[in-house]
């Protein structure tokens, strides 16, 4: 009976020794070579405790950095230049690990949970390899790049439209007449060193014609002249102002037309029609004036009228009446250069290309002083002729179909 008792006592002693040594295993396995301070504890490297404040860590780092700086290795007994350099790098690594709150929290978690070996690797390298660029700078650069691209593309579209208009005989001839009246096309022969080649003279004439077209024609829609306030950067900067202006406008709208029951004006009616059609402002500006008048005559600001009209003649269909085919709402190229070319080729001046100057100083022969021109009457006559021309061509096209 003595032998089993002796063996049991020795077995219990071995179990106690293993449990005692097992208490030291976590602190040993928690230190991974290549992570943070390697096989040394960063707190021990700086000579501080885990409860040390950030100021204490900074003070300890400055003292050790002055002591182990490579330039002062000769003053250290028993230290070589290489050992002092390695010690200085270890001190710097310990300080970089403990000075940041997030990095220090990850390091403490590694000391407390050594069994999560792969998780510590992922946390360490994900933080170490993460970009150090401020997110605000990235957003700002992205917005600026998009704004530059927007403005460049809009300007390219506007230039394309101007170049096309300069090739249309109607507008080219009228622009040439205006240039001659202003004395911009000098036909006098040049002599001597100032004499230019025919190519240079032709390029100058083309530039003058394009400049006159730019100044005399207001293109609406997707090919209009770009505005700096329409780019993304300006919209973001002006968003608070635009939001306040919209709130004020909406309150006025509700007060006038919901509470006071005022009647809509033409501007308000066109706004409701545009919303019913789900069109942007630039798309709606690309419509002909005659189409706007048709929308008002049909009272399309009323929801029921618009639904009936959209079923009969909208959404790609046509609504025939006594004047000919009705307007087509979703034309494929309302704002495109294709629309511009089609309507210019049909000699229509109602393609939302309006003269900025009075009718006696536009694309037509300037009157002599003896002529008596009334701007209002002239404008009405021009609009009436344009409407009659468009209506006649629509009727002719309908008969051909």
PDB file of C-alpha atoms in Angstrom, residues 45-46 61 64-65 85-97:
ATOM      1  CA  UNK A  45      12.078  49.197 -22.811  1.00  0.00           C
ATOM      2  CA  UNK A  46      10.995  52.676 -21.706  1.00  0.00           C
ATOM      3  CA  UNK A  61      11.512  58.457 -24.215  1.00  0.00           C
ATOM      4  CA  UNK A  64      16.556  57.449 -23.163  1.00  0.00           C
ATOM      5  CA  UNK A  65      16.815  59.016 -26.631  1.00  0.00           C
ATOM      6  CA  UNK A  85      22.000  52.286 -32.768  1.00  0.00           C
ATOM      7  CA  UNK A  86      19.913  49.128 -32.228  1.00  0.00           C
ATOM      8  CA  UNK A  87      18.976  50.252 -28.716  1.00  0.00           C
ATOM      9  CA  UNK A  88      17.929  53.654 -30.039  1.00  0.00           C
ATOM     10  CA  UNK A  89      15.711  52.053 -32.723  1.00  0.00           C
ATOM     11  CA  UNK A  90      14.066  49.827 -30.097  1.00  0.00           C
ATOM     12  CA  UNK A  91      13.363  52.854 -27.882  1.00  0.00           C
ATOM     13  CA  UNK A  92      11.869  54.734 -30.835  1.00  0.00           C
ATOM     14  CA  UNK A  93       9.680  51.730 -31.729  1.00  0.00           C
ATOM     15  CA  UNK A  94       8.436  51.447 -28.150  1.00  0.00           C
ATOM     16  CA  UNK A  95       7.574  55.138 -28.081  1.00  0.00           C
ATOM     17  CA  UNK A  96       5.749  55.007 -31.448  1.00  0.00           C
ATOM     18  CA  UNK A  97       3.740  52.044 -30.160  1.00  0.00           C
TER      19      UNK A  97
END
